[in-house]
PDB file of C-alpha atoms in Angstrom:
ATOM      1  CA  UNK D  23      14.882 -25.097  -7.460  1.00 52.00           C
ATOM      2  CA  UNK D  24      11.218 -24.455  -7.989  1.00 55.00           C
ATOM      3  CA  UNK D  25      10.061 -23.545 -11.448  1.00 58.00           C
ATOM      4  CA  UNK D  26       7.341 -20.912 -11.364  1.00 55.00           C
ATOM      5  CA  UNK D  27       5.989 -19.704 -14.650  1.00 54.00           C
ATOM      6  CA  UNK D  28       3.042 -17.448 -15.472  1.00 46.00           C
ATOM      7  CA  UNK D  29       1.062 -20.639 -16.088  1.00 52.00           C
ATOM      8  CA  UNK D  30       1.587 -21.946 -12.546  1.00 57.00           C
ATOM      9  CA  UNK D  31       1.229 -18.626 -10.725  1.00 64.00           C
ATOM     10  CA  UNK D  32       0.046 -15.371 -12.245  1.00 75.00           C
ATOM     11  CA  UNK D  33       1.732 -13.208  -9.613  1.00 80.00           C
ATOM     12  CA  UNK D  34       4.199 -15.380  -7.708  1.00 85.00           C
ATOM     13  CA  UNK D  35       5.403 -14.232  -4.304  1.00 93.00           C
ATOM     14  CA  UNK D  36       2.555 -11.726  -3.889  1.00 93.00           C
ATOM     15  CA  UNK D  37       1.700 -13.283  -0.527  1.00 94.00           C
ATOM     16  CA  UNK D  38       5.309 -12.869   0.592  1.00 95.00           C
ATOM     17  CA  UNK D  39       5.275  -9.247  -0.569  1.00 96.00           C
ATOM     18  CA  UNK D  40       2.041  -8.537   1.320  1.00 96.00           C
ATOM     19  CA  UNK D  41       3.282 -10.195   4.511  1.00 97.00           C
ATOM     20  CA  UNK D  42       6.548  -8.228   4.504  1.00 97.00           C
ATOM     21  CA  UNK D  43       4.662  -5.029   3.642  1.00 97.00           C
ATOM     22  CA  UNK D  44       2.267  -5.366   6.578  1.00 97.00           C
ATOM     23  CA  UNK D  45       5.041  -6.342   8.993  1.00 97.00           C
ATOM     24  CA  UNK D  46       7.138  -3.367   7.846  1.00 97.00           C
ATOM     25  CA  UNK D  47       4.192  -0.985   8.259  1.00 96.00           C
ATOM     26  CA  UNK D  48       3.448  -2.252  11.777  1.00 96.00           C
ATOM     27  CA  UNK D  49       7.138  -2.216  12.699  1.00 96.00           C
ATOM     28  CA  UNK D  50       7.627   1.343  11.484  1.00 95.00           C
ATOM     29  CA  UNK D  51       4.519   2.508  13.343  1.00 93.00           C
ATOM     30  CA  UNK D  52       5.842   0.918  16.545  1.00 95.00           C
ATOM     31  CA  UNK D  53       9.280   2.470  15.979  1.00 95.00           C
ATOM     32  CA  UNK D  54       7.707   5.859  15.367  1.00 93.00           C
ATOM     33  CA  UNK D  55       5.647   5.668  18.565  1.00 93.00           C
ATOM     34  CA  UNK D  56       8.678   4.531  20.578  1.00 94.00           C
ATOM     35  CA  UNK D  57      10.889   7.275  19.161  1.00 93.00           C
ATOM     36  CA  UNK D  58       8.190   9.862  19.750  1.00 93.00           C
ATOM     37  CA  UNK D  59       7.694   8.913  23.371  1.00 94.00           C
ATOM     38  CA  UNK D  60      11.317   8.211  24.311  1.00 94.00           C
ATOM     39  CA  UNK D  61      13.234  10.722  22.191  1.00 93.00           C
ATOM     40  CA  UNK D  62      10.568  13.314  21.390  1.00 90.00           C
ATOM     41  CA  UNK D  63      11.447  12.803  17.718  1.00 90.00           C
ATOM     42  CA  UNK D  64       9.210  11.403  15.014  1.00 90.00           C
ATOM     43  CA  UNK D  65      10.187   9.661  11.806  1.00 91.00           C
ATOM     44  CA  UNK D  66       9.627  11.773   8.695  1.00 92.00           C
ATOM     45  CA  UNK D  67       6.213  11.012   7.150  1.00 89.00           C
ATOM     46  CA  UNK D  68       7.735  10.443   3.719  1.00 88.00           C
ATOM     47  CA  UNK D  69      10.037   7.778   5.099  1.00 89.00           C
ATOM     48  CA  UNK D  70       7.189   6.059   6.912  1.00 90.00           C
ATOM     49  CA  UNK D  71       5.191   6.079   3.677  1.00 91.00           C
ATOM     50  CA  UNK D  72       7.805   4.694   1.268  1.00 93.00           C
ATOM     51  CA  UNK D  73      10.044   2.411   3.363  1.00 96.00           C
ATOM     52  CA  UNK D  74       7.503  -0.464   3.703  1.00 96.00           C
ATOM     53  CA  UNK D  75       7.019  -1.013  -0.063  1.00 97.00           C
ATOM     54  CA  UNK D  76      10.764  -0.586  -0.645  1.00 97.00           C
ATOM     55  CA  UNK D  77      11.599  -3.221   1.949  1.00 97.00           C
ATOM     56  CA  UNK D  78       8.850  -5.576   0.805  1.00 97.00           C
ATOM     57  CA  UNK D  79       9.915  -5.353  -2.845  1.00 97.00           C
ATOM     58  CA  UNK D  80      13.608  -5.802  -2.022  1.00 97.00           C
ATOM     59  CA  UNK D  81      13.012  -8.903   0.101  1.00 97.00           C
ATOM     60  CA  UNK D  82      10.487 -10.322  -2.378  1.00 96.00           C
ATOM     61  CA  UNK D  83      12.894  -9.890  -5.296  1.00 96.00           C
ATOM     62  CA  UNK D  84      15.605 -11.551  -3.217  1.00 96.00           C
ATOM     63  CA  UNK D  85      13.312 -14.459  -2.352  1.00 95.00           C
ATOM     64  CA  UNK D  86      12.223 -14.798  -5.995  1.00 94.00           C
ATOM     65  CA  UNK D  87      15.818 -15.115  -7.194  1.00 94.00           C
ATOM     66  CA  UNK D  88      16.766 -17.527  -4.402  1.00 93.00           C
ATOM     67  CA  UNK D  89      13.752 -19.809  -4.984  1.00 92.00           C
ATOM     68  CA  UNK D  90      13.737 -19.805  -8.786  1.00 90.00           C
ATOM     69  CA  UNK D  91      17.408 -19.202  -9.504  1.00 90.00           C
ATOM     70  CA  UNK D  92      16.945 -16.348 -11.961  1.00 91.00           C
ATOM     71  CA  UNK D  93      15.783 -12.763 -11.811  1.00 91.00           C
ATOM     72  CA  UNK D  94      12.114 -12.277 -12.674  1.00 92.00           C
ATOM     73  CA  UNK D  95      11.276 -11.545 -16.274  1.00 92.00           C
ATOM     74  CA  UNK D  96      10.345  -7.913 -16.921  1.00 93.00           C
ATOM     75  CA  UNK D  97       6.659  -8.628 -17.461  1.00 93.00           C
ATOM     76  CA  UNK D  98       6.297 -10.701 -14.290  1.00 92.00           C
ATOM     77  CA  UNK D  99       8.277  -8.162 -12.249  1.00 94.00           C
ATOM     78  CA  UNK D 100       6.107  -5.290 -13.510  1.00 95.00           C
ATOM     79  CA  UNK D 101       2.948  -7.245 -12.708  1.00 95.00           C
ATOM     80  CA  UNK D 102       4.128  -7.970  -9.165  1.00 95.00           C
ATOM     81  CA  UNK D 103       5.256  -4.362  -8.700  1.00 96.00           C
ATOM     82  CA  UNK D 104       2.003  -2.823  -9.909  1.00 96.00           C
ATOM     83  CA  UNK D 105      -0.262  -5.250  -8.072  1.00 96.00           C
ATOM     84  CA  UNK D 106       1.813  -4.688  -4.933  1.00 96.00           C
ATOM     85  CA  UNK D 107       1.556  -0.926  -5.408  1.00 97.00           C
ATOM     86  CA  UNK D 108      -2.204  -1.184  -5.828  1.00 96.00           C
ATOM     87  CA  UNK D 109      -2.476  -3.261  -2.648  1.00 96.00           C
ATOM     88  CA  UNK D 110      -0.370  -0.719  -0.775  1.00 96.00           C
ATOM     89  CA  UNK D 111      -2.580   2.104  -2.043  1.00 96.00           C
ATOM     90  CA  UNK D 112      -5.688   0.186  -0.952  1.00 96.00           C
ATOM     91  CA  UNK D 113      -4.232  -0.367   2.520  1.00 95.00           C
ATOM     92  CA  UNK D 114      -3.389   3.336   2.801  1.00 94.00           C
ATOM     93  CA  UNK D 115      -6.892   4.240   1.613  1.00 94.00           C
ATOM     94  CA  UNK D 116      -8.408   2.031   4.305  1.00 94.00           C
ATOM     95  CA  UNK D 117      -6.159   3.533   6.973  1.00 93.00           C
ATOM     96  CA  UNK D 118      -7.014   7.059   5.778  1.00 91.00           C
ATOM     97  CA  UNK D 119     -10.763   6.478   5.801  1.00 91.00           C
ATOM     98  CA  UNK D 120     -10.558   4.786   9.211  1.00 93.00           C
ATOM     99  CA  UNK D 121      -8.648   7.780  10.565  1.00 89.00           C
ATOM    100  CA  UNK D 122     -11.157  10.164   9.037  1.00 89.00           C
ATOM    101  CA  UNK D 123     -14.094   8.238  10.514  1.00 88.00           C
ATOM    102  CA  UNK D 124     -12.407   8.162  13.918  1.00 89.00           C
ATOM    103  CA  UNK D 125     -11.756  11.886  13.783  1.00 86.00           C
ATOM    104  CA  UNK D 126     -15.322  12.598  12.672  1.00 85.00           C
ATOM    105  CA  UNK D 127     -16.691  10.557  15.555  1.00 85.00           C
ATOM    106  CA  UNK D 128     -14.415  12.332  18.021  1.00 86.00           C
ATOM    107  CA  UNK D 129     -15.450  15.849  16.960  1.00 83.00           C
ATOM    108  CA  UNK D 130     -19.080  14.914  16.409  1.00 81.00           C
ATOM    109  CA  UNK D 131     -19.287  16.148  12.814  1.00 82.00           C
ATOM    110  CA  UNK D 132     -19.392  14.121   9.607  1.00 81.00           C
ATOM    111  CA  UNK D 133     -16.353  14.203   7.372  1.00 78.00           C
ATOM    112  CA  UNK D 134     -16.605  16.462   4.368  1.00 83.00           C
ATOM    113  CA  UNK D 135     -16.356  15.300   0.786  1.00 85.00           C
ATOM    114  CA  UNK D 136     -13.202  17.364   0.333  1.00 89.00           C
ATOM    115  CA  UNK D 137     -11.349  15.341   3.000  1.00 87.00           C
ATOM    116  CA  UNK D 138     -12.428  12.086   1.354  1.00 89.00           C
ATOM    117  CA  UNK D 139     -11.232  13.240  -2.068  1.00 91.00           C
ATOM    118  CA  UNK D 140      -7.881  14.294  -0.609  1.00 92.00           C
ATOM    119  CA  UNK D 141      -7.421  10.865   1.007  1.00 92.00           C
ATOM    120  CA  UNK D 142      -8.398   9.148  -2.244  1.00 93.00           C
ATOM    121  CA  UNK D 143      -5.993  11.293  -4.294  1.00 94.00           C
ATOM    122  CA  UNK D 144      -3.162  10.765  -1.822  1.00 94.00           C
ATOM    123  CA  UNK D 145      -3.719   6.994  -1.859  1.00 94.00           C
ATOM    124  CA  UNK D 146      -3.755   6.922  -5.664  1.00 96.00           C
ATOM    125  CA  UNK D 147      -0.498   8.878  -5.924  1.00 95.00           C
ATOM    126  CA  UNK D 148       1.059   6.678  -3.252  1.00 94.00           C
ATOM    127  CA  UNK D 149      -0.015   3.531  -5.136  1.00 95.00           C
ATOM    128  CA  UNK D 150       1.579   4.779  -8.364  1.00 96.00           C
ATOM    129  CA  UNK D 151       4.818   5.768  -6.648  1.00 96.00           C
ATOM    130  CA  UNK D 152       4.887   2.473  -4.740  1.00 96.00           C
ATOM    131  CA  UNK D 153       4.406   0.539  -7.992  1.00 96.00           C
ATOM    132  CA  UNK D 154       7.379   2.284  -9.609  1.00 97.00           C
ATOM    133  CA  UNK D 155       9.534   1.913  -6.500  1.00 96.00           C
ATOM    134  CA  UNK D 156       8.504  -1.740  -6.245  1.00 97.00           C
ATOM    135  CA  UNK D 157       9.735  -2.453  -9.765  1.00 97.00           C
ATOM    136  CA  UNK D 158      13.119  -0.927  -9.026  1.00 97.00           C
ATOM    137  CA  UNK D 159      13.573  -2.777  -5.736  1.00 97.00           C
ATOM    138  CA  UNK D 160      12.306  -6.147  -6.991  1.00 96.00           C
ATOM    139  CA  UNK D 161      15.068  -6.062  -9.587  1.00 95.00           C
ATOM    140  CA  UNK D 162      17.615  -4.840  -7.045  1.00 96.00           C
ATOM    141  CA  UNK D 163      16.738  -7.622  -4.596  1.00 96.00           C
ATOM    142  CA  UNK D 164      16.932 -10.281  -7.297  1.00 95.00           C
ATOM    143  CA  UNK D 165      20.285  -9.005  -8.589  1.00 94.00           C
ATOM    144  CA  UNK D 166      21.662  -8.910  -5.055  1.00 94.00           C
ATOM    145  CA  UNK D 167      20.620 -12.511  -4.427  1.00 93.00           C
ATOM    146  CA  UNK D 168      22.130 -13.712  -7.697  1.00 93.00           C
ATOM    147  CA  UNK D 169      25.424 -11.887  -7.066  1.00 92.00           C
ATOM    148  CA  UNK D 170      25.678 -13.498  -3.659  1.00 83.00           C
ATOM    149  CA  UNK D 171      25.726 -16.989  -5.136  1.00 75.00           C
TER     150      UNK D 171
END
């Protein structure tokens, strides 16, 4: 088993979390497009927004427990959860501003400040919620891995 302490890695498994998060986001977008075109049914926006960080945190907690052999300490789990939530909020902010810029270019008018503030506020709320959800699911994934031993 690998021993990872705060001295060897400040936020261990953050790369794994980010990889799973991006893959889950892309996978859900593809599923949503396929369902929309084949079944004329879209996934609920709330599900599309919260499932990627839930899945990423669950699998990262599971990997953490399998690699290290113990559940993450509270401080390390909170750090991973909050940094992961902040990264998710930043990704959503980038997607929102890209969508706004694309829309503005399509209609030929610049985006208003109000739309930018709404995207910023939504991304901030989503980052906070994702951080809290991450903490819950990191612990759940780690406990599940340890019970399976």
